[in-house]
Short mmCIF file of C-alpha atoms in Angstrom, two decimals:
data_model
loop_
_atom_site.label_atom_id
_atom_site.label_comp_id
_atom_site.label_asym_id
_atom_site.label_seq_id
_atom_site.Cartn_x
_atom_site.Cartn_y
_atom_site.Cartn_z
CA UNK A 10 5.96 -7.92 -8.51
CA UNK A 11 6.43 -10.59 -11.07
CA UNK A 12 3.95 -12.81 -13.06
CA UNK A 13 4.44 -15.79 -10.53
CA UNK A 14 3.43 -13.68 -7.63
CA UNK A 15 0.50 -11.89 -9.47
CA UNK A 16 -1.77 -14.97 -9.63
CA UNK A 17 -1.41 -15.97 -6.05
CA UNK A 18 -3.78 -14.78 -3.41
CA UNK A 19 -2.19 -14.07 -0.03
CA UNK A 20 -1.95 -17.10 2.18
CA UNK A 21 -4.19 -15.80 4.92
CA UNK A 22 -7.57 -16.95 6.25
CA UNK A 23 -9.88 -14.43 4.39
CA UNK A 24 -12.75 -12.99 6.34
CA UNK A 25 -16.21 -12.84 4.76
CA UNK A 26 -15.78 -10.52 1.84
CA UNK A 27 -19.52 -10.53 1.02
CA UNK A 28 -20.76 -6.96 1.25
CA UNK A 29 -17.55 -5.42 0.01
CA UNK A 30 -18.36 -3.10 -2.86
CA UNK A 31 -16.03 -1.68 -5.53
CA UNK A 32 -16.39 1.61 -7.12
CA UNK A 33 -14.44 1.98 -10.40
CA UNK A 34 -13.82 5.61 -11.35
CA UNK A 35 -11.29 7.73 -13.18
CA UNK A 36 -10.30 11.35 -13.71
CA UNK A 37 -10.23 12.06 -17.43
CA UNK A 38 -8.80 8.68 -18.17
CA UNK A 39 -5.41 9.61 -16.76
CA UNK A 40 -6.00 8.37 -13.19
CA UNK A 41 -7.94 5.15 -12.74
CA UNK A 42 -9.16 4.20 -9.21
CA UNK A 43 -10.70 1.06 -7.87
CA UNK A 44 -12.12 1.89 -4.51
CA UNK A 45 -13.13 -0.92 -2.09
CA UNK A 46 -15.75 -0.12 0.49
CA UNK A 47 -16.22 -2.29 3.64
CA UNK A 48 -19.57 -4.13 4.25
CA UNK A 49 -22.18 -1.74 5.51
CA UNK A 50 -20.10 1.33 4.67
CA UNK A 51 -22.10 4.54 5.44
CA UNK A 52 -21.37 7.45 3.02
CA UNK A 53 -21.62 9.92 5.93
CA UNK A 54 -18.95 8.11 7.79
CA UNK A 55 -15.32 9.16 8.36
CA UNK A 56 -13.60 5.89 7.60
CA UNK A 57 -9.76 5.72 7.34
CA UNK A 58 -8.62 5.04 3.85
CA UNK A 59 -5.66 2.87 2.68
CA UNK A 60 -4.17 4.16 -0.63
CA UNK A 61 -2.32 1.78 -2.87
CA UNK A 62 -0.62 3.67 -5.72
CA UNK A 63 0.92 1.83 -8.65
CA UNK A 64 4.27 2.98 -10.13
CA UNK A 65 3.40 1.19 -13.43
CA UNK A 66 2.31 3.59 -16.02
CA UNK A 67 -1.28 2.94 -17.00
CA UNK A 68 -1.39 0.68 -20.05
CA UNK A 69 2.28 -0.24 -20.02
CA UNK A 70 1.39 -2.89 -17.47
CA UNK A 71 -1.15 -4.36 -19.85
CA UNK A 72 1.76 -4.97 -22.31
CA UNK A 73 3.98 -6.45 -19.63
CA UNK A 74 1.48 -8.48 -17.71
CA UNK A 75 -1.50 -8.75 -20.02
CA UNK A 76 -3.75 -7.18 -17.41
CA UNK A 77 -3.92 -4.31 -15.01
CA UNK A 78 -1.71 -4.73 -11.87
CA UNK A 79 -4.80 -3.55 -9.78
CA UNK A 80 -6.63 -6.70 -11.03
CA UNK A 81 -4.01 -9.22 -9.96
CA UNK A 82 -5.43 -11.88 -7.66
CA UNK A 83 -2.75 -10.85 -5.11
CA UNK A 84 -3.75 -7.27 -5.19
CA UNK A 85 -7.34 -7.99 -4.93
CA UNK A 86 -6.95 -10.32 -2.03
CA UNK A 87 -5.04 -7.78 -0.04
CA UNK A 88 -7.77 -5.14 -0.84
CA UNK A 89 -10.43 -7.61 0.30
CA UNK A 90 -8.46 -8.41 3.51
CA UNK A 91 -8.24 -4.70 4.37
CA UNK A 92 -11.70 -3.70 3.37
CA UNK A 93 -13.03 -6.55 5.41
CA UNK A 94 -11.42 -5.01 8.50
CA UNK A 95 -13.61 -1.90 7.93
CA UNK A 96 -11.24 0.39 5.95
CA UNK A 97 -11.73 1.93 2.55
CA UNK A 98 -9.11 0.85 0.22
CA UNK A 99 -8.29 2.95 -2.85
CA UNK A 100 -6.09 1.50 -5.63
CA UNK A 101 -4.95 3.76 -8.23
CA UNK A 102 -2.83 3.78 -11.52
CA UNK A 103 -1.98 6.65 -13.73
CA UNK A 104 -0.62 7.73 -16.95
CA UNK A 105 1.73 9.86 -14.90
CA UNK A 106 2.78 7.76 -11.87
CA UNK A 107 5.02 10.45 -10.44
CA UNK A 108 1.87 12.65 -9.91
CA UNK A 109 -0.63 9.93 -9.14
CA UNK A 110 -0.14 10.07 -5.43
CA UNK A 111 -0.65 13.71 -5.33
CA UNK A 112 -3.68 13.63 -7.48
CA UNK A 113 -5.19 10.76 -5.57
CA UNK A 114 -4.85 12.59 -2.31
CA UNK A 115 -6.42 15.73 -3.80
CA UNK A 116 -9.26 13.49 -5.03
CA UNK A 117 -9.67 12.16 -1.46
CA UNK A 118 -9.71 15.60 -0.05
CA UNK A 119 -12.22 16.90 -2.59
CA UNK A 120 -14.60 13.92 -2.28
CA UNK A 121 -14.17 12.74 1.27
CA UNK A 122 -17.78 13.57 2.15
CA UNK A 123 -19.24 11.62 -0.74
CA UNK A 124 -16.89 8.74 -0.21
CA UNK A 125 -17.35 8.55 3.55
CA UNK A 126 -13.68 8.73 4.38
CA UNK A 127 -11.53 10.58 6.70
CA UNK A 128 -9.00 12.68 4.72
CA UNK A 129 -6.77 12.99 7.70
CA UNK A 130 -6.41 9.18 8.28
CA UNK A 131 -4.79 7.94 5.19
CA UNK A 132 -2.43 4.99 5.22
CA UNK A 133 -0.30 3.80 2.31
CA UNK A 134 0.06 0.12 1.39
CA UNK A 135 2.78 -0.61 -1.23
CA UNK A 136 4.70 -3.52 -2.38
CA UNK A 137 7.68 -4.30 -4.62
CA UNK A 138 8.66 -1.13 -6.63
CA UNK A 139 5.71 0.85 -5.47
CA UNK A 140 7.32 2.06 -2.10
CA UNK A 141 9.57 4.24 -4.30
CA UNK A 142 6.64 6.24 -5.38
CA UNK A 143 5.47 6.78 -1.79
CA UNK A 144 8.94 7.69 -0.55
CA UNK A 145 9.24 10.20 -3.41
CA UNK A 146 5.97 11.72 -2.36
CA UNK A 147 6.82 11.79 1.31
CA UNK A 148 10.22 13.36 0.46
CA UNK A 149 9.29 15.85 -2.36
CA UNK A 150 5.52 15.92 -2.61
CA UNK A 151 3.49 19.01 -1.68
CA UNK A 152 3.85 19.82 2.02
CA UNK A 153 0.23 20.61 2.38
CA UNK A 154 -0.72 17.02 1.56
CA UNK A 155 1.72 15.20 3.81
CA UNK A 156 -0.27 15.64 7.09
CA UNK A 157 -3.01 13.45 5.55
CA UNK A 158 -0.69 10.45 5.87
CA UNK A 159 -0.95 8.48 9.17
CA UNK A 160 1.24 5.58 8.33
CA UNK A 161 2.82 3.58 5.54
CA UNK A 162 3.52 -0.09 4.78
CA UNK A 163 6.28 -1.28 2.50
CA UNK A 164 6.37 -4.99 1.58
CA UNK A 165 9.18 -6.46 -0.40
CA UNK A 166 10.48 -2.93 -0.95
CA UNK B 18 14.43 2.50 -1.37
CA UNK B 19 16.07 5.86 -1.41
CA UNK B 20 17.53 8.37 1.00
CA UNK B 21 16.05 8.88 4.39
CA UNK B 22 16.83 12.55 4.49
CA UNK B 23 13.97 14.85 3.85
CA UNK B 24 11.45 12.04 4.25
CA UNK B 25 8.20 13.00 5.99
CA UNK B 26 8.06 11.10 9.16
CA UNK B 27 5.16 8.74 9.79
CA UNK B 28 5.06 5.26 11.36
CA UNK B 29 6.36 2.66 8.87
CA UNK B 30 5.95 -1.00 8.48
CA UNK B 31 8.63 -2.80 6.60
CA UNK B 32 8.17 -6.52 5.74
CA UNK B 33 10.60 -8.41 3.49
CA UNK B 34 11.97 -11.87 2.69
CA UNK B 35 15.59 -12.47 3.34
CA UNK B 36 15.84 -14.35 0.05
CA UNK B 37 14.71 -11.17 -1.82
CA UNK B 38 17.16 -9.39 -4.01
CA UNK B 39 20.19 -8.56 -1.90
CA UNK B 40 20.06 -4.89 -2.67
CA UNK B 41 16.38 -4.75 -1.47
CA UNK B 42 17.28 -6.52 1.71
CA UNK B 43 20.21 -4.09 2.32
CA UNK B 44 18.04 -1.05 1.64
CA UNK B 45 15.21 -2.37 3.80
CA UNK B 46 17.52 -2.94 6.74
CA UNK B 47 18.99 0.51 6.31
CA UNK B 48 15.56 2.03 6.26
CA UNK B 49 14.65 0.38 9.47
CA UNK B 50 17.92 1.44 11.05
CA UNK B 51 17.18 5.05 10.01
CA UNK B 52 13.70 4.73 11.72
CA UNK B 53 15.43 3.43 14.78
CA UNK B 54 18.03 6.26 14.81
CA UNK B 55 15.46 8.96 14.24
CA UNK B 56 13.19 7.51 16.98
CA UNK B 57 10.32 6.86 14.55
CA UNK B 58 7.62 4.28 15.32
CA UNK B 59 8.21 1.47 12.96
CA UNK B 60 7.66 -2.35 12.62
CA UNK B 61 10.32 -4.34 10.76
CA UNK B 62 9.56 -8.09 10.05
CA UNK B 63 11.58 -10.60 8.11
CA UNK B 64 10.52 -13.77 6.57
CA UNK B 65 13.69 -15.90 6.83
CA UNK B 66 13.18 -17.91 3.54
CA UNK B 67 10.89 -15.56 1.79
CA UNK B 68 11.57 -14.24 -1.69
CA UNK B 69 10.42 -11.03 -3.33
CA UNK B 70 6.62 -11.14 -2.86
CA UNK B 71 6.90 -13.52 0.10
CA UNK B 72 3.34 -12.63 1.19
CA UNK B 73 2.07 -14.16 -1.98
CA UNK B 74 4.57 -17.05 -2.50
CA UNK B 75 5.26 -18.38 1.09
CA UNK B 76 2.20 -20.20 2.32
CA UNK B 77 3.41 -20.67 5.87
CA UNK B 78 2.90 -19.40 9.43
CA UNK B 79 5.52 -16.64 9.28
CA UNK B 80 3.93 -15.05 6.20
CA UNK B 81 0.61 -15.22 7.93
CA UNK B 82 2.17 -13.68 11.04
CA UNK B 83 3.50 -10.70 8.98
CA UNK B 84 0.27 -10.17 7.20
CA UNK B 85 -1.51 -10.16 10.53
CA UNK B 86 0.90 -7.74 11.99
CA UNK B 87 0.28 -5.35 9.00
CA UNK B 88 -3.47 -5.45 9.87
CA UNK B 89 -2.61 -4.71 13.54
CA UNK B 90 -0.31 -1.89 12.34
CA UNK B 91 -3.28 -0.12 10.49
CA UNK B 92 -5.50 -0.64 13.57
CA UNK B 93 -2.93 1.03 15.73
CA UNK B 94 -2.43 4.13 13.43
CA UNK B 95 -5.66 4.43 11.44
CA UNK B 96 -8.42 3.58 13.85
#
């Protein structure tokens, strides 16, 4: 994803995004997550979750782009579109991208009741270089985590 | 993209612009061909004039069609 792409929102009629809430959280500053909840999300629900991991090492992106990739207009518009459909969207970036997917999925497993998500209905959404991280995880990641994944999207891979 | 061997099998959606970097186009087509050969459910969609990041840069009906199909893909496999 380059600078030109970053500032564009997706050219798609955006549904009403009012009511989408965003939880920003982190694990010891090494894994930062922005979690988008759909309007009217019930914490006791078992909502499917779409995970969007970044391969950029946290803070290096700031040097390259001047801001976090997760905050790109393009990235936020996709998150809004998916959350507006009723899914939880979890965007994450890490100081150790090769481990970020594993750590994020363990976070989902451990916190699914508080988040109101279904840990057995996880989809990946990735673009540009990020599919490499997902393919690496699906090839060589811990076997006990892989059954959580229901599907995966690769755009401009 | 990398090797298909040892990849955990789930349904995949692959969307790309044909004016993306040639190596990316080649790898994406190979990935889709591997899905086909392995009998995996997959969706493969091309934007005929799209560049890298076509879903941000191509403000046209084909880009919207691909985005719409991504949403349908998640409805099919997540809901």
